[in-house]
Tab-separated table of C-alpha atoms and ligand atoms in Angstrom:
chain	number	residue	atom	x	y	z
A	1	UNK	CA	116.062	34.364	2.061
A	2	UNK	CA	113.397	36.426	3.064
A	3	UNK	CA	111.578	39.081	1.041
A	4	UNK	CA	108.848	41.415	2.748
A	5	UNK	CA	106.801	43.016	0.162
A	6	UNK	CA	104.331	45.680	0.945
A	7	UNK	CA	103.459	44.435	4.515
A	8	UNK	CA	100.584	46.029	6.209
A	9	UNK	CA	99.485	45.034	9.959
A	10	UNK	CA	96.285	46.452	11.549
A	11	UNK	CA	95.352	46.078	14.843
A	12	UNK	CA	91.525	47.001	14.881
A	13	UNK	CA	91.490	50.877	13.774
A	14	UNK	CA	95.100	51.033	14.055
A	15	UNK	CA	97.538	50.925	10.905
A	16	UNK	CA	100.671	49.738	12.675
A	17	UNK	CA	102.691	48.890	9.604
A	18	UNK	CA	102.061	50.809	6.398
A	19	UNK	CA	103.143	48.876	3.396
A	20	UNK	CA	106.722	48.266	4.067
A	21	UNK	CA	109.168	46.085	1.814
A	22	UNK	CA	112.499	44.754	2.991
A	23	UNK	CA	114.949	42.158	1.885
A	24	UNK	CA	117.079	39.691	4.262
A	25	UNK	CA	119.910	38.142	2.581
A	26	UNK	CA	121.081	34.603	3.652
A	27	UNK	CA	123.834	34.620	5.800
A	28	UNK	CA	123.547	38.234	6.800
A	29	UNK	CA	122.492	40.300	10.007
A	30	UNK	CA	119.570	42.636	9.258
A	31	UNK	CA	118.475	44.958	11.624
A	32	UNK	CA	115.367	46.921	12.122
A	33	UNK	CA	115.721	50.371	14.154
A	34	UNK	CA	112.839	52.640	15.144
A	35	UNK	CA	111.578	54.274	18.203
A	36	UNK	CA	108.662	53.069	20.674
A	37	UNK	CA	105.602	51.934	18.594
A	38	UNK	CA	107.333	52.215	15.086
A	39	UNK	CA	106.182	48.771	14.096
A	40	UNK	CA	109.377	46.650	14.832
A	41	UNK	CA	107.709	44.124	16.682
A	42	UNK	CA	104.613	43.528	14.477
A	43	UNK	CA	106.858	43.524	11.503
A	44	UNK	CA	108.717	40.385	13.021
A	45	UNK	CA	105.703	38.896	14.648
A	46	UNK	CA	104.067	38.879	11.189
A	47	UNK	CA	106.938	36.912	9.987
A	48	UNK	CA	106.452	34.494	12.952
A	49	UNK	CA	102.765	34.172	12.132
A	50	UNK	CA	101.586	35.989	15.275
A	51	UNK	CA	99.736	38.798	13.987
A	52	UNK	CA	96.254	38.157	12.775
A	53	UNK	CA	95.341	40.844	10.621
A	54	UNK	CA	98.219	41.600	7.962
A	55	UNK	CA	98.387	41.586	4.411
A	56	UNK	CA	101.286	41.881	1.547
A	57	UNK	CA	103.715	39.378	1.029
A	58	UNK	CA	106.478	37.594	3.086
A	59	UNK	CA	108.224	35.653	0.707
A	60	UNK	CA	110.826	32.833	2.260
A	61	UNK	CA	113.317	30.731	0.272
A	62	UNK	CA	114.057	27.721	2.603
A	63	UNK	CA	117.337	25.913	2.402
A	64	UNK	CA	115.657	23.656	-0.625
A	65	UNK	CA	115.429	26.634	-2.560
A	66	UNK	CA	111.795	26.675	-2.740
A	67	UNK	CA	110.261	30.220	-2.608
A	68	UNK	CA	106.658	30.684	-0.608
A	69	UNK	CA	104.534	33.341	0.924
A	70	UNK	CA	104.402	32.591	4.499
A	71	UNK	CA	102.228	35.431	5.515
A	72	UNK	CA	98.968	33.951	7.101
A	73	UNK	CA	100.487	30.666	7.977
A	74	UNK	CA	100.686	29.005	11.538
A	75	UNK	CA	103.567	29.708	13.991
A	76	UNK	CA	104.521	26.014	13.897
A	77	UNK	CA	104.457	25.953	10.116
A	78	UNK	CA	106.862	29.033	9.935
A	79	UNK	CA	109.148	27.266	12.851
A	80	UNK	CA	109.310	24.024	10.953
A	81	UNK	CA	110.412	26.181	7.842
A	82	UNK	CA	113.573	26.781	9.960
A	83	UNK	CA	112.476	30.506	11.299
A	84	UNK	CA	112.565	30.940	14.746
A	85	UNK	CA	111.923	34.099	17.065
A	86	UNK	CA	113.216	35.218	20.447
A	87	UNK	CA	110.495	37.366	21.697
A	88	UNK	CA	110.838	40.866	23.622
A	89	UNK	CA	111.285	40.666	27.366
A	90	UNK	CA	110.871	37.825	29.472
A	91	UNK	CA	108.689	35.539	27.840
A	92	UNK	CA	109.939	32.209	28.821
A	93	UNK	CA	108.168	30.030	31.029
A	94	UNK	CA	108.709	31.106	34.679
A	95	UNK	CA	108.105	27.715	36.428
A	96	UNK	CA	109.886	25.442	34.001
A	97	UNK	CA	113.617	25.048	34.276
A	98	UNK	CA	116.198	26.358	32.197
A	99	UNK	CA	116.741	22.880	30.547
A	100	UNK	CA	112.808	22.436	30.056
A	101	UNK	CA	112.531	26.153	28.643
A	102	UNK	CA	115.322	24.935	26.321
A	103	UNK	CA	113.869	21.747	25.233
A	104	UNK	CA	110.396	23.720	24.763
A	105	UNK	CA	112.326	25.048	21.700
A	106	UNK	CA	112.705	22.048	20.072
A	107	UNK	CA	109.178	20.656	20.195
A	108	UNK	CA	108.937	20.502	16.552
A	109	UNK	CA	111.990	18.146	16.605
A	110	UNK	CA	112.251	14.131	17.572
A	111	UNK	CA	115.843	13.730	16.813
A	112	UNK	CA	117.023	13.061	20.372
A	113	UNK	CA	120.813	13.138	19.573
A	114	UNK	CA	120.675	16.210	17.544
A	115	UNK	CA	118.633	17.871	20.366
A	116	UNK	CA	121.058	16.837	22.909
A	117	UNK	CA	124.006	18.291	20.719
A	118	UNK	CA	122.208	21.710	20.351
A	119	UNK	CA	121.382	21.976	23.805
A	120	UNK	CA	125.150	21.585	24.354
A	121	UNK	CA	125.951	24.253	21.647
A	122	UNK	CA	123.490	26.611	23.589
A	123	UNK	CA	125.168	25.762	26.779
A	124	UNK	CA	128.438	26.706	25.268
A	125	UNK	CA	127.159	29.894	23.797
A	126	UNK	CA	125.730	30.758	27.219
A	127	UNK	CA	127.696	29.041	29.974
A	128	UNK	CA	125.505	30.994	32.575
A	129	UNK	CA	122.706	28.845	31.490
A	130	UNK	CA	124.636	25.765	32.040
A	131	UNK	CA	125.553	26.655	35.446
A	132	UNK	CA	121.659	27.389	36.032
A	133	UNK	CA	120.078	24.199	34.166
A	134	UNK	CA	117.802	23.157	36.918
A	135	UNK	CA	117.013	26.533	38.100
A	136	UNK	CA	113.448	27.911	37.477
A	137	UNK	CA	113.075	30.344	34.615
A	138	UNK	CA	111.455	32.786	36.787
A	139	UNK	CA	113.973	32.867	39.015
A	140	UNK	CA	116.787	34.002	36.650
A	141	UNK	CA	118.047	37.871	36.465
A	142	UNK	CA	116.616	39.691	33.514
A	143	UNK	CA	119.821	39.130	31.410
A	144	UNK	CA	119.868	35.384	31.959
A	145	UNK	CA	116.093	35.314	30.854
A	146	UNK	CA	117.173	37.357	27.854
A	147	UNK	CA	119.970	34.723	27.089
A	148	UNK	CA	117.379	31.949	27.664
A	149	UNK	CA	115.092	33.295	25.267
A	150	UNK	CA	117.741	33.407	22.412
A	151	UNK	CA	118.848	30.094	23.288
A	152	UNK	CA	115.386	28.671	23.264
A	153	UNK	CA	114.970	29.951	19.729
A	154	UNK	CA	118.094	28.360	18.591
A	155	UNK	CA	116.787	24.945	19.909
A	156	UNK	CA	114.649	24.664	16.790
A	157	UNK	CA	117.883	24.525	14.659
A	158	UNK	CA	116.480	27.784	12.484
A	159	UNK	CA	118.257	29.110	9.435
A	160	UNK	CA	116.712	32.427	10.090
A	161	UNK	CA	116.898	33.809	13.942
A	162	UNK	CA	114.751	36.676	14.776
A	163	UNK	CA	115.482	38.760	17.673
A	164	UNK	CA	113.330	41.163	19.244
A	165	UNK	CA	115.261	43.853	21.295
A	166	UNK	CA	117.810	41.295	22.873
A	167	UNK	CA	119.704	43.916	25.123
A	168	UNK	CA	116.837	45.456	26.665
A	169	UNK	CA	117.275	46.266	29.927
A	170	UNK	CA	120.803	44.806	29.890
A	171	UNK	CA	123.735	46.195	32.022
A	172	UNK	CA	126.484	47.474	29.441
A	173	UNK	CA	128.741	44.218	29.939
A	174	UNK	CA	125.744	41.950	29.119
A	175	UNK	CA	124.930	44.313	26.148
A	176	UNK	CA	128.447	43.604	24.777
A	177	UNK	CA	128.108	39.898	25.390
A	178	UNK	CA	124.845	39.518	23.780
A	179	UNK	CA	126.212	41.488	20.665
A	180	UNK	CA	129.132	39.102	20.458
A	181	UNK	CA	126.777	36.222	20.368
A	182	UNK	CA	124.644	37.727	17.798
A	183	UNK	CA	128.050	37.722	15.505
A	184	UNK	CA	128.974	34.307	16.741
A	185	UNK	CA	125.372	32.816	15.524
A	186	UNK	CA	125.615	34.625	12.406
A	187	UNK	CA	129.309	33.267	11.807
A	188	UNK	CA	128.019	29.798	12.594
A	189	UNK	CA	125.879	30.249	9.466
A	190	UNK	CA	122.572	31.562	10.779
A	191	UNK	CA	120.712	34.478	9.081
A	192	UNK	CA	119.896	37.015	11.660
A	193	UNK	CA	116.919	39.785	11.841
A	194	UNK	CA	117.291	41.884	14.876
A	195	UNK	CA	115.082	44.348	16.478
A	196	UNK	CA	116.750	46.867	18.516
A	197	UNK	CA	116.318	50.328	20.244
A	198	UNK	CA	119.915	50.259	20.955
A	199	UNK	CA	120.687	51.555	17.674
A	200	UNK	CA	124.437	52.292	17.971
A	201	UNK	CA	125.381	48.433	18.478
A	202	UNK	CA	122.777	47.325	16.260
A	203	UNK	CA	124.021	49.483	13.617
A	204	UNK	CA	127.714	48.294	14.276
A	205	UNK	CA	126.961	44.636	13.996
A	206	UNK	CA	124.223	44.597	11.160
A	207	UNK	CA	125.316	44.104	7.494
A	208	UNK	CA	122.119	45.973	6.665
A	209	UNK	CA	119.724	48.165	8.561
A	210	UNK	CA	116.492	49.744	7.847
A	211	UNK	CA	114.936	52.578	10.049
A	212	UNK	CA	111.340	52.482	11.028
A	213	UNK	CA	109.321	55.663	11.908
A	214	UNK	CA	105.463	55.323	12.354
A	215	UNK	CA	104.985	52.048	10.436
A	216	UNK	CA	107.098	53.355	7.386
A	217	UNK	CA	110.819	52.702	6.205
A	218	UNK	CA	112.311	56.082	6.067
A	219	UNK	CA	115.888	55.102	5.299
A	220	UNK	CA	117.912	51.884	4.624
A	221	UNK	CA	121.502	51.199	4.037
A	222	UNK	CA	124.534	49.309	5.103
A	223	UNK	CA	124.934	49.422	9.214
A	224	UNK	CA	128.230	51.431	8.896
A	225	UNK	CA	126.949	54.065	6.535
A	226	UNK	CA	124.110	54.652	8.450
A	227	UNK	CA	125.923	55.054	11.660
A	228	UNK	CA	127.597	58.185	9.792
A	229	UNK	CA	124.320	59.435	8.597
A	230	UNK	CA	123.569	62.902	9.852
A	231	UNK	CA	119.841	62.081	10.255
A	232	UNK	CA	120.385	58.793	12.285
A	233	UNK	CA	123.041	60.537	14.136
A	234	UNK	CA	120.576	63.187	15.381
A	235	UNK	CA	117.523	61.153	16.069
A	236	UNK	CA	118.916	57.754	17.106
A	237	UNK	CA	122.429	58.060	18.250
A	238	UNK	CA	122.263	61.122	20.551
A	239	UNK	CA	123.423	63.473	18.003
Q	1	ATP	P1	108.546	49.167	20.921
Q	1	ATP	O1	109.990	49.554	20.518
Q	1	ATP	O2	107.872	49.958	21.985
Q	1	ATP	O3	108.309	47.638	21.094
Q	1	ATP	P2	107.639	48.585	18.289
Q	1	ATP	O4	108.379	49.456	16.981
Q	1	ATP	O5	108.002	47.219	18.429
Q	1	ATP	O6	107.676	49.523	19.366
Q	1	ATP	P3	104.895	47.717	17.766
Q	1	ATP	O7	104.916	46.897	19.023
Q	1	ATP	O8	105.072	46.920	16.385
Q	1	ATP	O9	106.075	48.882	17.807
Q	1	ATP	O10	103.889	48.648	17.861
Q	1	ATP	C1	103.393	49.407	16.620
Q	1	ATP	C2	101.959	50.268	17.026
Q	1	ATP	O11	100.973	48.975	17.202
Q	1	ATP	C3	101.684	50.813	18.311
Q	1	ATP	O12	101.420	52.181	18.166
Q	1	ATP	C4	101.190	49.866	19.127
Q	1	ATP	O13	100.484	50.449	20.230
Q	1	ATP	C5	100.317	49.205	18.223
Q	1	ATP	N1	100.064	47.636	18.688
Q	1	ATP	C6	100.849	46.860	18.868
Q	1	ATP	N2	100.273	45.576	19.255
Q	1	ATP	C7	99.128	45.795	19.420
Q	1	ATP	C8	97.783	45.189	19.774
Q	1	ATP	N3	97.884	43.778	20.073
Q	1	ATP	N4	96.610	45.920	19.567
Q	1	ATP	C9	96.565	47.175	19.503
Q	1	ATP	N5	97.536	47.953	18.940
Q	1	ATP	C10	98.785	47.543	18.859
């Protein structure tokens, strides 16, 4: 579904991503693991069209089976192709209600009935958001804002959902809930690219994982294999 070939990302003099290549097969959960500053966010922001200075290829095959290089395309073009991103942290609009935030995720669509159906679907995934539909986004707890960011990404009805650290700062109970929901979204047919610092949970859920260190991929393999890998255990799973 998505193939990255030799991707480089630069911020002025900083070479943040150094020629990485990776593959996200349709229907799978793929995770990118790495320490702070490894280049995980830069990679998914490049796919989403949010990075100005990047080179290489990001080859996306849409549901119609057409492959094209989306590197350098606008975020709107990329969302219309079926790729959505739930950003790191609390990047929801604090002065808008939960419902308004969700509707923003559907800005490229004009099928009113479909939007209502998907809204209902998001509320069934996250009952907590339904209870708070009229509450301002900024007054939600951190975990609820995280859920809202994921829900908003789903509202564009994407084929590929990218999540940047959806479990960041969540209490253990909520972390479990978020990973259960990732599994469920995938079981409903969506391909998932997950960026995480919670290596244990991410490797458990992922079909395939890539480990990034200072802008390069140093290791990759099925999630369950990497969970047993001594180097991964030592560096990412607390020994
Ligand atoms: P984290 O887990 O801390 O979010 P990350 O793996 O997602 O880290 P990136 O956010 O991709 O890492 O950052 C990779 C490198 O690029 C870091 O050294 C960071 O300081 C740098 N960087 C990221 N965004 C910018 C920017 N807008 N301007 C300058 N440097 C940046």
